[in-house]
Structures are given as C-alpha cells and as structure tokens.
Short mmCIF file of the C-alpha atoms (twelve columns), coordinates in Angstrom:
data_MODEL
# 
_entry.id   MODEL 
# 
loop_
_atom_site.group_PDB 
_atom_site.id 
_atom_site.type_symbol 
_atom_site.label_atom_id 
_atom_site.label_alt_id 
_atom_site.label_comp_id 
_atom_site.label_asym_id 
_atom_site.label_seq_id 
_atom_site.Cartn_x 
_atom_site.Cartn_y 
_atom_site.Cartn_z 
_atom_site.pdbx_PDB_model_num 
ATOM 1   C CA . MET A 1   -6.732  14.550  -22.918 1 
ATOM 2   C CA . SER A 2   -9.920  15.503  -21.152 1 
ATOM 3   C CA . LYS A 3   -11.313 12.299  -18.511 1 
ATOM 4   C CA . LEU A 4   -12.541 9.371   -20.142 1 
ATOM 5   C CA . LYS A 5   -15.669 8.546   -19.206 1 
ATOM 6   C CA . THR A 6   -16.275 5.204   -20.528 1 
ATOM 7   C CA . GLU A 7   -14.219 1.885   -20.855 1 
ATOM 8   C CA . GLU A 8   -14.852 1.620   -24.175 1 
ATOM 9   C CA . ALA A 9   -13.490 5.416   -24.915 1 
ATOM 10  C CA . ILE A 10  -10.592 4.508   -22.526 1 
ATOM 11  C CA . ALA A 11  -10.071 1.230   -24.864 1 
ATOM 12  C CA . ASP A 12  -10.464 3.605   -28.209 1 
ATOM 13  C CA . ALA A 13  -7.370  5.714   -26.861 1 
ATOM 14  C CA . VAL A 14  -4.624  2.882   -26.473 1 
ATOM 15  C CA . ALA A 15  -5.578  1.733   -29.556 1 
ATOM 16  C CA . SER A 16  -4.951  4.504   -31.362 1 
ATOM 17  C CA . ALA A 17  -2.473  5.569   -29.169 1 
ATOM 18  C CA . GLN A 18  0.574   6.735   -31.539 1 
ATOM 19  C CA . GLY A 19  3.240   7.097   -28.509 1 
ATOM 20  C CA . PRO A 20  3.880   6.519   -24.591 1 
ATOM 21  C CA . LEU A 21  0.634   7.013   -22.332 1 
ATOM 22  C CA . ALA A 22  0.861   8.263   -18.655 1 
ATOM 23  C CA . ILE A 23  -1.571  7.106   -16.915 1 
ATOM 24  C CA . ARG A 24  -3.546  9.309   -14.358 1 
ATOM 25  C CA . GLY A 25  -6.618  8.561   -11.706 1 
ATOM 26  C CA . GLY A 26  -6.647  11.017  -9.197  1 
ATOM 27  C CA . GLY A 27  -2.850  11.899  -9.969  1 
ATOM 28  C CA . THR A 28  -2.315  11.197  -5.662  1 
ATOM 29  C CA . ARG A 29  0.689   8.760   -6.328  1 
ATOM 30  C CA . SER A 30  3.832   10.350  -7.866  1 
ATOM 31  C CA . VAL A 31  6.229   7.153   -6.540  1 
ATOM 32  C CA . GLY A 32  9.026   7.040   -9.694  1 
ATOM 33  C CA . ARG A 33  9.865   9.241   -12.434 1 
ATOM 34  C CA . PRO A 34  7.431   11.506  -14.245 1 
ATOM 35  C CA . VAL A 35  5.653   9.625   -17.138 1 
ATOM 36  C CA . VAL A 36  6.561   11.074  -20.300 1 
ATOM 37  C CA . GLY A 37  4.356   10.360  -23.101 1 
ATOM 38  C CA . GLU A 38  0.407   11.998  -22.987 1 
ATOM 39  C CA . VAL A 39  -1.935  11.840  -20.287 1 
ATOM 40  C CA . LEU A 40  -4.900  9.023   -20.309 1 
ATOM 41  C CA . ASP A 41  -7.230  10.707  -17.510 1 
ATOM 42  C CA . VAL A 42  -9.256  7.876   -16.160 1 
ATOM 43  C CA . SER A 43  -10.417 10.007  -13.066 1 
ATOM 44  C CA . GLY A 44  -14.106 10.527  -15.006 1 
ATOM 45  C CA . LEU A 45  -14.531 6.584   -15.038 1 
ATOM 46  C CA . SER A 46  -16.353 6.839   -11.765 1 
ATOM 47  C CA . GLY A 47  -19.216 5.464   -9.862  1 
ATOM 48  C CA . VAL A 48  -20.002 1.926   -7.237  1 
ATOM 49  C CA . THR A 49  -21.797 -0.061  -9.672  1 
ATOM 50  C CA . LEU A 50  -23.047 -3.160  -7.318  1 
ATOM 51  C CA . TYR A 51  -22.648 -3.175  -3.719  1 
ATOM 52  C CA . GLU A 52  -23.928 -6.165  -1.726  1 
ATOM 53  C CA . PRO A 53  -23.496 -5.457  1.722   1 
ATOM 54  C CA . GLY A 54  -24.695 -9.212  2.733   1 
ATOM 55  C CA . ALA A 55  -22.592 -10.969 0.338   1 
ATOM 56  C CA . LEU A 56  -19.210 -8.545  1.880   1 
ATOM 57  C CA . THR A 57  -18.325 -7.152  -2.203  1 
ATOM 58  C CA . ILE A 58  -18.700 -4.162  -3.487  1 
ATOM 59  C CA . VAL A 59  -17.704 -3.187  -7.206  1 
ATOM 60  C CA . ALA A 60  -16.400 0.143   -8.412  1 
ATOM 61  C CA . GLN A 61  -15.266 2.307   -11.239 1 
ATOM 62  C CA . ALA A 62  -11.157 2.331   -11.152 1 
ATOM 63  C CA . GLY A 63  -11.838 6.214   -11.154 1 
ATOM 64  C CA . THR A 64  -13.783 6.469   -8.137  1 
ATOM 65  C CA . PRO A 65  -12.488 8.294   -4.623  1 
ATOM 66  C CA . VAL A 66  -11.304 6.150   -2.220  1 
ATOM 67  C CA . ALA A 67  -13.500 8.573   0.163   1 
ATOM 68  C CA . GLU A 68  -16.631 8.026   -1.636  1 
ATOM 69  C CA . ILE A 69  -16.120 4.000   -1.024  1 
ATOM 70  C CA . GLU A 70  -15.221 4.769   2.558   1 
ATOM 71  C CA . ALA A 71  -18.673 6.348   3.088   1 
ATOM 72  C CA . THR A 72  -20.635 3.374   1.166   1 
ATOM 73  C CA . LEU A 73  -19.347 0.892   3.570   1 
ATOM 74  C CA . ALA A 74  -19.405 3.457   6.382   1 
ATOM 75  C CA . ALA A 75  -22.977 3.458   5.823   1 
ATOM 76  C CA . GLU A 76  -23.392 -0.467  6.014   1 
ATOM 77  C CA . ASN A 77  -20.476 -0.650  9.037   1 
ATOM 78  C CA . GLN A 78  -18.340 -1.784  6.852   1 
ATOM 79  C CA . ARG A 79  -15.245 -1.116  5.638   1 
ATOM 80  C CA . LEU A 80  -11.415 -2.183  3.315   1 
ATOM 81  C CA . ALA A 81  -9.925  -4.128  5.794   1 
ATOM 82  C CA . PHE A 82  -6.710  -3.422  4.002   1 
ATOM 83  C CA . GLU A 83  -6.092  0.107   5.167   1 
ATOM 84  C CA . PRO A 84  -5.415  2.159   2.234   1 
ATOM 85  C CA . TYR A 85  -2.710  4.446   2.685   1 
ATOM 86  C CA . ASP A 86  -2.364  8.156   1.398   1 
ATOM 87  C CA . LEU A 87  0.198   9.953   0.694   1 
ATOM 88  C CA . THR A 88  -0.730  13.747  -0.628  1 
ATOM 89  C CA . GLY A 89  0.592   14.517  2.825   1 
ATOM 90  C CA . LEU A 90  4.075   13.277  1.971   1 
ATOM 91  C CA . LEU A 91  3.981   14.262  -1.865  1 
ATOM 92  C CA . GLY A 92  2.336   17.439  -1.332  1 
ATOM 93  C CA . THR A 93  0.234   16.126  -4.266  1 
ATOM 94  C CA . SER A 94  -3.584  17.190  -4.406  1 
ATOM 95  C CA . GLY A 95  -6.278  15.478  -6.001  1 
ATOM 96  C CA . ALA A 96  -8.564  12.636  -4.767  1 
ATOM 97  C CA . SER A 97  -7.083  9.055   -4.145  1 
ATOM 98  C CA . THR A 98  -9.062  6.686   -5.742  1 
ATOM 99  C CA . ILE A 99  -9.517  2.784   -6.039  1 
ATOM 100 C CA . GLY A 100 -7.471  2.056   -9.085  1 
ATOM 101 C CA . GLY A 101 -4.488  3.907   -8.184  1 
ATOM 102 C CA . VAL A 102 -5.147  1.375   -4.236  1 
ATOM 103 C CA . ILE A 103 -5.021  -1.318  -6.235  1 
ATOM 104 C CA . ALA A 104 -2.544  -0.701  -9.374  1 
ATOM 105 C CA . THR A 105 -0.221  -0.039  -5.988  1 
ATOM 106 C CA . ASN A 106 -1.113  -2.651  -4.063  1 
ATOM 107 C CA . ALA A 107 -1.456  0.173   -1.249  1 
ATOM 108 C CA . SER A 108 -1.790  -1.428  2.184   1 
ATOM 109 C CA . GLY A 109 -1.475  -0.323  5.627   1 
ATOM 110 C CA . PRO A 110 -0.874  -1.115  9.037   1 
ATOM 111 C CA . ARG A 111 -3.715  -3.770  9.126   1 
ATOM 112 C CA . ARG A 112 -2.093  -5.930  6.609   1 
ATOM 113 C CA . ILE A 113 -0.335  -7.873  9.054   1 
ATOM 114 C CA . MET A 114 -3.044  -9.193  9.909   1 
ATOM 115 C CA . ALA A 115 -5.839  -9.283  7.471   1 
ATOM 116 C CA . GLY A 116 -3.725  -8.818  4.221   1 
ATOM 117 C CA . ALA A 117 -3.022  -6.981  1.505   1 
ATOM 118 C CA . ALA A 118 -4.909  -4.964  -0.676  1 
ATOM 119 C CA . ARG A 119 -4.381  -8.102  -3.733  1 
ATOM 120 C CA . ASP A 120 -5.945  -10.479 -0.716  1 
ATOM 121 C CA . PHE A 121 -8.978  -8.632  -1.354  1 
ATOM 122 C CA . ALA A 122 -9.278  -8.306  -4.745  1 
ATOM 123 C CA . LEU A 123 -11.842 -10.501 -6.205  1 
ATOM 124 C CA . GLY A 124 -12.271 -9.192  -10.048 1 
ATOM 125 C CA . VAL A 125 -10.567 -6.702  -12.300 1 
ATOM 126 C CA . ARG A 126 -10.949 -5.430  -15.767 1 
ATOM 127 C CA . PHE A 127 -8.803  -3.709  -17.507 1 
ATOM 128 C CA . VAL A 128 -7.851  -2.318  -20.777 1 
ATOM 129 C CA . ASP A 129 -4.328  -3.715  -22.202 1 
ATOM 130 C CA . GLY A 130 -1.649  -1.804  -24.258 1 
ATOM 131 C CA . ALA A 131 -3.270  -2.623  -27.113 1 
ATOM 132 C CA . GLY A 132 -6.681  -1.666  -26.353 1 
ATOM 133 C CA . ARG A 133 -8.314  -5.153  -25.735 1 
ATOM 134 C CA . VAL A 134 -10.530 -5.070  -22.522 1 
ATOM 135 C CA . VAL A 135 -9.798  -8.000  -19.940 1 
ATOM 136 C CA . LYS A 136 -11.576 -9.440  -17.507 1 
ATOM 137 C CA . ASN A 137 -10.907 -11.483 -15.233 1 
ATOM 138 C CA . GLY A 138 -11.717 -12.992 -11.368 1 
ATOM 139 C CA . GLY A 139 -15.463 -12.579 -10.184 1 
ATOM 140 C CA . ARG A 140 -17.663 -11.302 -7.771  1 
ATOM 141 C CA . VAL A 141 -17.219 -13.897 -4.947  1 
ATOM 142 C CA . MET A 142 -14.392 -15.436 -3.195  1 
ATOM 143 C CA . LYS A 143 -15.252 -18.656 -4.277  1 
ATOM 144 C CA . ASN A 144 -15.169 -17.882 -8.176  1 
ATOM 145 C CA . VAL A 145 -11.282 -18.156 -8.313  1 
ATOM 146 C CA . THR A 146 -11.437 -17.841 -12.491 1 
ATOM 147 C CA . GLY A 147 -7.929  -16.115 -13.851 1 
ATOM 148 C CA . TYR A 148 -7.557  -15.552 -9.918  1 
ATOM 149 C CA . ASP A 149 -3.492  -15.155 -10.613 1 
ATOM 150 C CA . LEU A 150 -3.963  -12.738 -13.065 1 
ATOM 151 C CA . VAL A 151 -6.251  -10.414 -10.173 1 
ATOM 152 C CA . LYS A 152 -3.177  -10.139 -8.150  1 
ATOM 153 C CA . LEU A 153 -0.529  -9.508  -11.239 1 
ATOM 154 C CA . MET A 154 -3.046  -6.421  -12.040 1 
ATOM 155 C CA . CYS A 155 -2.433  -5.483  -7.894  1 
ATOM 156 C CA . GLY A 156 0.922   -3.353  -7.617  1 
ATOM 157 C CA . SER A 157 1.420   -3.258  -11.538 1 
ATOM 158 C CA . TRP A 158 1.908   0.324   -11.822 1 
ATOM 159 C CA . GLY A 159 -0.150  0.391   -14.696 1 
ATOM 160 C CA . THR A 160 2.313   -1.094  -16.455 1 
ATOM 161 C CA . LEU A 161 0.285   -4.353  -17.657 1 
ATOM 162 C CA . GLY A 162 -2.900  -2.522  -17.937 1 
ATOM 163 C CA . VAL A 163 -5.340  0.322   -17.329 1 
ATOM 164 C CA . LEU A 164 -7.985  -0.946  -14.255 1 
ATOM 165 C CA . THR A 165 -11.171 0.539   -15.262 1 
ATOM 166 C CA . GLU A 166 -13.333 -2.273  -12.823 1 
ATOM 167 C CA . VAL A 167 -12.524 -3.261  -9.534  1 
ATOM 168 C CA . SER A 168 -14.334 -5.810  -7.526  1 
ATOM 169 C CA . LEU A 169 -13.431 -6.301  -3.543  1 
ATOM 170 C CA . LYS A 170 -14.592 -8.349  -0.665  1 
ATOM 171 C CA . VAL A 171 -15.111 -6.312  2.363   1 
ATOM 172 C CA . MET A 172 -15.231 -6.566  5.568   1 
ATOM 173 C CA . PRO A 173 -17.672 -5.307  8.936   1 
ATOM 174 C CA . SER A 174 -16.467 -2.679  11.302  1 
ATOM 175 C CA . VAL A 175 -15.691 -3.638  14.946  1 
ATOM 176 C CA . GLU A 176 -17.274 -2.436  17.902  1 
ATOM 177 C CA . ALA A 177 -14.780 -1.130  19.877  1 
ATOM 178 C CA . GLU A 178 -10.614 -0.353  19.230  1 
ATOM 179 C CA . MET A 179 -8.072  0.453   21.540  1 
ATOM 180 C CA . THR A 180 -4.210  1.085   21.008  1 
ATOM 181 C CA . LEU A 181 -1.451  0.106   23.969  1 
ATOM 182 C CA . ALA A 182 1.517   2.491   24.247  1 
ATOM 183 C CA . ILE A 183 4.986   1.389   25.562  1 
ATOM 184 C CA . ASP A 184 7.904   3.998   25.186  1 
ATOM 185 C CA . GLY A 185 11.128  4.204   25.560  1 
ATOM 186 C CA . LEU A 186 12.340  1.477   23.193  1 
ATOM 187 C CA . ASP A 187 15.125  1.323   20.938  1 
ATOM 188 C CA . PRO A 188 14.589  -0.259  17.235  1 
ATOM 189 C CA . SER A 189 16.009  -3.686  18.514  1 
ATOM 190 C CA . ARG A 190 13.729  -3.749  22.230  1 
ATOM 191 C CA . ALA A 191 10.415  -2.457  19.805  1 
ATOM 192 C CA . VAL A 192 11.002  -4.963  17.403  1 
ATOM 193 C CA . ALA A 193 11.360  -7.783  19.720  1 
ATOM 194 C CA . ALA A 194 8.256   -6.445  22.031  1 
ATOM 195 C CA . MET A 195 6.040   -6.650  18.526  1 
ATOM 196 C CA . SER A 196 7.561   -9.837  17.288  1 
ATOM 197 C CA . GLN A 197 6.206   -11.297 20.759  1 
ATOM 198 C CA . ALA A 198 3.017   -9.403  20.610  1 
ATOM 199 C CA . LEU A 199 2.212   -10.808 17.212  1 
ATOM 200 C CA . GLY A 200 3.055   -13.980 18.277  1 
ATOM 201 C CA . SER A 201 0.693   -14.111 21.019  1 
ATOM 202 C CA . PRO A 202 -2.834  -15.272 20.341  1 
ATOM 203 C CA . PHE A 203 -4.405  -11.947 21.187  1 
ATOM 204 C CA . GLU A 204 -4.998  -10.502 17.522  1 
ATOM 205 C CA . VAL A 205 -2.939  -7.544  17.386  1 
ATOM 206 C CA . SER A 206 -4.255  -5.755  14.733  1 
ATOM 207 C CA . GLY A 207 -1.679  -3.336  14.600  1 
ATOM 208 C CA . ALA A 208 2.190   -3.343  15.533  1 
ATOM 209 C CA . ALA A 209 4.134   -0.046  14.699  1 
ATOM 210 C CA . TRP A 210 7.353   2.001   16.313  1 
ATOM 211 C CA . VAL A 211 6.515   5.858   16.311  1 
ATOM 212 C CA . ASP A 212 9.119   8.158   18.438  1 
ATOM 213 C CA . GLY A 213 10.811  5.911   20.479  1 
ATOM 214 C CA . GLN A 214 7.147   3.833   21.345  1 
ATOM 215 C CA . VAL A 215 5.282   1.363   20.276  1 
ATOM 216 C CA . TRP A 216 2.080   1.207   19.102  1 
ATOM 217 C CA . LEU A 217 0.053   -2.265  19.614  1 
ATOM 218 C CA . ARG A 218 -3.392  -1.934  18.316  1 
ATOM 219 C CA . LEU A 219 -6.321  -4.023  19.296  1 
ATOM 220 C CA . GLU A 220 -9.930  -4.591  17.827  1 
ATOM 221 C CA . GLY A 221 -12.794 -6.450  18.134  1 
ATOM 222 C CA . PHE A 222 -15.580 -6.669  20.436  1 
ATOM 223 C CA . GLU A 223 -15.338 -4.525  23.436  1 
ATOM 224 C CA . ALA A 224 -15.248 -7.153  25.994  1 
ATOM 225 C CA . SER A 225 -12.666 -9.004  23.665  1 
ATOM 226 C CA . VAL A 226 -10.134 -5.984  23.410  1 
ATOM 227 C CA . ALA A 227 -10.169 -5.470  27.179  1 
ATOM 228 C CA . TYR A 228 -9.809  -9.023  27.636  1 
ATOM 229 C CA . ARG A 229 -6.896  -9.156  25.379  1 
ATOM 230 C CA . ALA A 230 -5.179  -6.330  26.827  1 
ATOM 231 C CA . GLY A 231 -5.149  -7.353  30.448  1 
ATOM 232 C CA . MET A 232 -2.783  -9.894  28.662  1 
ATOM 233 C CA . LEU A 233 -0.889  -8.325  26.165  1 
ATOM 234 C CA . ARG A 234 0.187   -5.952  29.416  1 
ATOM 235 C CA . SER A 235 0.979   -9.337  31.384  1 
ATOM 236 C CA . LEU A 236 2.768   -10.412 28.693  1 
ATOM 237 C CA . LEU A 237 4.670   -7.433  27.603  1 
ATOM 238 C CA . SER A 238 5.576   -6.662  31.232  1 
ATOM 239 C CA . GLU A 239 9.096   -7.251  30.758  1 
ATOM 240 C CA . PHE A 240 9.330   -3.998  27.759  1 
ATOM 241 C CA . GLY A 241 7.825   -2.125  30.644  1 
ATOM 242 C CA . ASP A 242 4.035   -0.547  31.037  1 
ATOM 243 C CA . ALA A 243 1.720   -0.467  28.289  1 
ATOM 244 C CA . ALA A 244 -0.256  1.883   28.611  1 
ATOM 245 C CA . GLU A 245 -3.906  2.980   26.889  1 
ATOM 246 C CA . VAL A 246 -3.213  6.112   24.696  1 
ATOM 247 C CA . ASN A 247 -5.354  7.665   22.302  1 
ATOM 248 C CA . ALA A 248 -3.569  6.910   18.680  1 
ATOM 249 C CA . ASP A 249 -4.442  8.333   15.243  1 
ATOM 250 C CA . TRP A 250 -3.179  5.340   13.080  1 
ATOM 251 C CA . ALA A 251 -3.578  7.044   9.967   1 
ATOM 252 C CA . THR A 252 -0.232  8.829   11.793  1 
ATOM 253 C CA . VAL A 253 1.313   5.247   10.756  1 
ATOM 254 C CA . ARG A 254 -0.495  4.510   7.424   1 
ATOM 255 C CA . ASP A 255 0.211   7.326   5.960   1 
ATOM 256 C CA . ALA A 256 3.747   8.007   7.154   1 
ATOM 257 C CA . LYS A 257 3.376   11.928  8.590   1 
ATOM 258 C CA . PRO A 258 6.305   12.153  10.960  1 
ATOM 259 C CA . LEU A 259 7.647   12.205  7.833   1 
ATOM 260 C CA . GLN A 260 5.994   14.757  5.601   1 
ATOM 261 C CA . GLN A 261 8.747   17.492  5.822   1 
ATOM 262 C CA . ALA A 262 11.617  15.150  4.882   1 
ATOM 263 C CA . ASP A 263 13.657  15.841  1.287   1 
ATOM 264 C CA . ALA A 264 13.535  11.826  0.882   1 
ATOM 265 C CA . VAL A 265 11.680  9.499   1.475   1 
ATOM 266 C CA . TRP A 266 12.224  5.265   1.043   1 
ATOM 267 C CA . ARG A 267 9.611   2.781   2.171   1 
ATOM 268 C CA . VAL A 268 11.870  -0.432  3.259   1 
ATOM 269 C CA . SER A 269 10.700  -4.225  3.139   1 
ATOM 270 C CA . VAL A 270 12.373  -6.368  5.142   1 
ATOM 271 C CA . LYS A 271 12.122  -9.394  7.692   1 
ATOM 272 C CA . PRO A 272 11.335  -7.397  11.059  1 
ATOM 273 C CA . GLY A 273 14.526  -9.191  12.746  1 
ATOM 274 C CA . ASP A 274 16.707  -7.144  10.089  1 
ATOM 275 C CA . GLY A 275 15.074  -3.196  10.169  1 
ATOM 276 C CA . PRO A 276 17.291  -2.032  13.374  1 
ATOM 277 C CA . ALA A 277 20.379  -2.886  11.509  1 
ATOM 278 C CA . VAL A 278 18.955  -1.203  8.556   1 
ATOM 279 C CA . ILE A 279 17.917  1.972   10.570  1 
ATOM 280 C CA . ALA A 280 21.399  1.711   12.038  1 
ATOM 281 C CA . ASP A 281 22.919  2.082   9.265   1 
ATOM 282 C CA . VAL A 282 21.075  5.248   7.796   1 
ATOM 283 C CA . PRO A 283 22.160  8.953   8.189   1 
ATOM 284 C CA . ASP A 284 21.705  10.603  11.604  1 
ATOM 285 C CA . ALA A 285 19.409  13.234  9.338   1 
ATOM 286 C CA . CYS A 286 17.140  10.557  8.719   1 
ATOM 287 C CA . GLU A 287 14.533  9.853   10.977  1 
ATOM 288 C CA . THR A 288 12.476  6.606   10.887  1 
ATOM 289 C CA . LEU A 289 9.329   4.998   11.504  1 
ATOM 290 C CA . MET A 290 8.440   1.388   11.450  1 
ATOM 291 C CA . ASP A 291 5.184   -0.600  10.950  1 
ATOM 292 C CA . TRP A 292 4.144   -3.961  10.337  1 
ATOM 293 C CA . GLY A 293 6.223   -5.057  13.382  1 
ATOM 294 C CA . GLY A 294 9.027   -4.201  12.022  1 
ATOM 295 C CA . GLY A 295 8.725   -5.603  8.289   1 
ATOM 296 C CA . LEU A 296 7.793   -2.306  6.859   1 
ATOM 297 C CA . LEU A 297 10.548  0.956   7.478   1 
ATOM 298 C CA . TRP A 298 9.784   4.582   6.511   1 
ATOM 299 C CA . ILE A 299 12.872  6.014   6.191   1 
ATOM 300 C CA . GLY A 300 13.077  10.381  5.658   1 
ATOM 301 C CA . GLN A 301 15.754  12.326  5.173   1 
ATOM 302 C CA . THR A 302 16.559  16.314  5.498   1 
ATOM 303 C CA . GLY A 303 19.084  18.197  3.510   1 
ATOM 304 C CA . GLY A 304 18.872  17.258  0.183   1 
ATOM 305 C CA . GLY A 305 18.975  12.847  -0.236  1 
ATOM 306 C CA . SER A 306 21.708  11.893  -2.354  1 
ATOM 307 C CA . ALA A 307 21.924  9.562   -4.825  1 
ATOM 308 C CA . ALA A 308 24.718  7.850   -3.043  1 
ATOM 309 C CA . THR A 309 22.468  7.212   0.583   1 
ATOM 310 C CA . HIS A 310 20.007  5.915   -1.749  1 
ATOM 311 C CA . GLU A 311 22.192  3.527   -3.794  1 
ATOM 312 C CA . ARG A 312 23.903  2.488   -0.052  1 
ATOM 313 C CA . LEU A 313 20.155  1.828   0.944   1 
ATOM 314 C CA . GLN A 314 18.839  -0.231  -1.697  1 
ATOM 315 C CA . ALA A 315 22.501  -2.068  -2.153  1 
ATOM 316 C CA . GLN A 316 21.935  -2.888  1.969   1 
ATOM 317 C CA . VAL A 317 18.664  -4.199  1.869   1 
ATOM 318 C CA . ALA A 318 18.937  -6.277  -1.069  1 
ATOM 319 C CA . ALA A 319 21.394  -7.649  0.724   1 
ATOM 320 C CA . LEU A 320 18.996  -8.728  3.295   1 
ATOM 321 C CA . GLY A 321 16.550  -10.028 0.470   1 
ATOM 322 C CA . GLY A 322 14.336  -6.568  1.062   1 
ATOM 323 C CA . HIS A 323 12.919  -3.725  -0.853  1 
ATOM 324 C CA . ALA A 324 14.160  -0.125  -1.664  1 
ATOM 325 C CA . THR A 325 11.624  2.271   -2.733  1 
ATOM 326 C CA . LEU A 326 12.531  6.222   -3.466  1 
ATOM 327 C CA . ILE A 327 9.134   7.816   -2.226  1 
ATOM 328 C CA . LYS A 328 10.059  11.128  -2.328  1 
ATOM 329 C CA . GLY A 329 13.065  12.968  -3.120  1 
ATOM 330 C CA . PRO A 330 14.652  15.401  -5.202  1 
ATOM 331 C CA . GLU A 331 14.067  15.532  -9.069  1 
ATOM 332 C CA . ASP A 332 17.887  14.777  -9.870  1 
ATOM 333 C CA . VAL A 333 18.046  12.115  -7.379  1 
ATOM 334 C CA . ARG A 334 15.084  10.142  -9.038  1 
ATOM 335 C CA . ALA A 335 16.497  10.726  -12.102 1 
ATOM 336 C CA . ALA A 336 19.372  9.324   -11.635 1 
ATOM 337 C CA . VAL A 337 18.786  6.348   -9.178  1 
ATOM 338 C CA . PRO A 338 16.633  2.755   -9.824  1 
ATOM 339 C CA . VAL A 339 13.655  4.179   -7.741  1 
ATOM 340 C CA . PHE A 340 12.083  0.170   -7.428  1 
ATOM 341 C CA . GLN A 341 14.725  -1.932  -6.300  1 
ATOM 342 C CA . PRO A 342 16.034  -3.449  -8.779  1 
ATOM 343 C CA . GLU A 343 14.978  -6.920  -9.601  1 
ATOM 344 C CA . ALA A 344 16.916  -10.068 -9.486  1 
ATOM 345 C CA . PRO A 345 17.800  -11.561 -12.965 1 
ATOM 346 C CA . GLY A 346 15.044  -14.069 -13.266 1 
ATOM 347 C CA . VAL A 347 12.494  -12.281 -11.804 1 
ATOM 348 C CA . ALA A 348 13.508  -9.290  -14.773 1 
ATOM 349 C CA . ALA A 349 13.575  -11.878 -17.343 1 
ATOM 350 C CA . LEU A 350 9.731   -12.346 -16.307 1 
ATOM 351 C CA . THR A 351 8.169   -9.101  -15.675 1 
ATOM 352 C CA . ALA A 352 9.980   -8.428  -19.346 1 
ATOM 353 C CA . ALA A 353 8.130   -11.023 -20.663 1 
ATOM 354 C CA . LEU A 354 4.681   -10.281 -18.909 1 
ATOM 355 C CA . ARG A 355 5.171   -6.647  -20.167 1 
ATOM 356 C CA . GLN A 356 5.482   -7.681  -23.819 1 
ATOM 357 C CA . ARG A 357 2.540   -10.024 -23.667 1 
ATOM 358 C CA . PHE A 358 0.411   -7.486  -22.084 1 
ATOM 359 C CA . ASP A 359 2.103   -3.909  -23.548 1 
ATOM 360 C CA . PRO A 360 3.887   -5.053  -26.664 1 
ATOM 361 C CA . GLN A 361 4.508   -1.455  -27.511 1 
ATOM 362 C CA . GLY A 362 5.720   -0.501  -24.185 1 
ATOM 363 C CA . ILE A 363 3.620   2.637   -24.118 1 
ATOM 364 C CA . LEU A 364 1.617   2.186   -20.918 1 
ATOM 365 C CA . ASN A 365 3.510   4.448   -17.979 1 
ATOM 366 C CA . PRO A 366 6.856   3.615   -19.954 1 
ATOM 367 C CA . GLY A 367 9.893   3.757   -17.582 1 
ATOM 368 C CA . LEU A 368 8.105   3.953   -14.632 1 
ATOM 369 C CA . MET A 369 9.583   1.038   -13.158 1 
ATOM 370 C CA . ALA A 370 13.168  0.682   -14.752 1 
ATOM 371 C CA . ALA A 371 16.486  1.569   -13.682 1 
# 
C-alpha cells in the first residue's frame, strides 16, 4: 500500500480492509514477530501542526520524524524531556523514527527516572480504531484531562488498539549545563547501591547507568547548580570511589549501543535491587548494560541466542514481578517464543477485552504481542 497522507485516507483503508493490517511508520521498531498482513504505511501523515513554545506544547501528525520535532524544539531552546530511544543501530533497521512510533511503544530513555516516561508527556491523541472510526481524546494542555486514561492507554499499545494519526505533547525547556560523574570498578551490586544512594539524594540526578563496570551519574540544570550538586555527590559517594567528571554520550545508554553486535538482545524491567541477581544468572556469553538506577537491564548474547535462554530469563523475571522483552533475536527464536512477557491471567483478560472493544475484527498488528 502506498503512503497515506490524510487521516481520512487511513480511516477509509482500515474500514475497507479485507484482512490483517501491519501498521508501519518509520519502520524502525521491529520488535516482536513480523506482522502478517497488508502494510498500512502512515509515514506520509507528517508535519508539526501546532507549536506554542510559551505554553510548552506541540502537536504533530503521527508520521512526523522525531528528528524534525527535536529540531523544531531546539530552535526555541526546548526538548522532549523523556529522551526517546532510537534502536535503528541495534536492530539494523533504516528509516526515521516517528513520533507516532515513540508514543505507540512508550519509548523512554535514561531521563525517565526523573522526568517521567513518554506517556507522562502525552496530552492528547487522535487515532483510527479497528472499525475505521476516528477517535479524539485528551487536549493540548495539562489541565484538560478529558479522557486522559485513554491517551495513556494508547502509549505502549504497539498499534494493537488503533492507528495513531496525531499526538499532542508537553515539552520542557533545555538546560544550561550538563555534567556526568563516573565511578570505576563497581560490580552490579555495588553499582546499584551507588546509584540508589545518588537517586535518593536531593541532588536531582537525571541519569543513572552502569556501562562497562562504570557508574554514570548525570546532573543537569543551571551551571552553578550543577557544579554545587556535583561536589555534594562526590562527597556523598566517596565510599564507592572517586566520582570523576567524564565526557559521556548518553545516547550510548539510551540506544543500547554497546550491544549492537549481539545476536540476541533483551530489555528487562525489574526492581533495581533485583537487577544484580538477574545479571548473575545470565549465560557467560552475555553483556549487560543497566539504566534507570538498575531498574532497566539491556542484556545482549553473542553466539545466536536460544529459546531456552529466553524462556529461562522470562521465568526468572516473572518471579521477580518484572518483565523481559526480546528486542532482537534469530528468526527461529522470535517465531517460537513469547517475545513480550506473558501477562498474568487477569491482565490478559483485560487486554483481550480492550482489543475486542477497539479492534473487534482483530486486524490491527495481529499477533504482535501474542505468545
């Protein structure tokens, strides 16, 4: 199917569909099984339709490249505070990440621990449901909370509840200064202890990660404030070693760049205190990156990656109350295992009811999140 450039065209295409539809924006987020169905390409639905810097709000069509939105914001010294990740390098995909894809997958980066996730900045959405009906929910300012739960419901739904056509977002001012402190030579347990102490302090850490045995702690704000808080953190964390200032590229953490050559990659969410136990139990051929103070693990395995490794990891994580998603892996493994963490029976029943309500024919990205 050719690129559709209007919401009406998308609604007509969905309403007249004779079978499954595979929703495609920038084509950069291929997590899960390949969706069998006719491609519904919405990347032609692009452009910023409203931007009010004074109100800290922006409205854009869902196919708008994230890079275009970030450039628009940068011109007014503003930014997307939730720091959306871009996995094109990890997945080996091409194309441009779109704002619709970001919201549909709730793609949130290292700053989530302080600022919140993508869903926390979504003010309103427009989308086409599985019957071809156009639905509008939410507004353009935070005080307008009409239907706010539905806005958040679309975040992380992976296109299984509707085809996003427009999103309204809260944006934030850029910062004057940024500094990263690094502490070398910490194992996972000590790293989590250091990051937890930093995050529990009053010094407003906006990033806490563990990369190649080194803890990174990011501070942002006014220059004088950053310098003061850095000094206080150094003193607070002295028991863990010398916290030295480094020139850190946080896109390394955000986009899991150290794992780009891995054959299989999992994105694991657990309580920070459980992260070291998960790391200790993964095969020796795995490399691990921790973000969100230890609450987010990126695990990469070289030498293929097996269904047995995947099932063991998901079982372990489920017992800890977390979830593990196979972000990248051999086709035979992706076809054989539940790529997303299996849901508890009650949650699965609720999910099925929601899909029946929004997509009664089951044509939107069918099978994407199924076991």
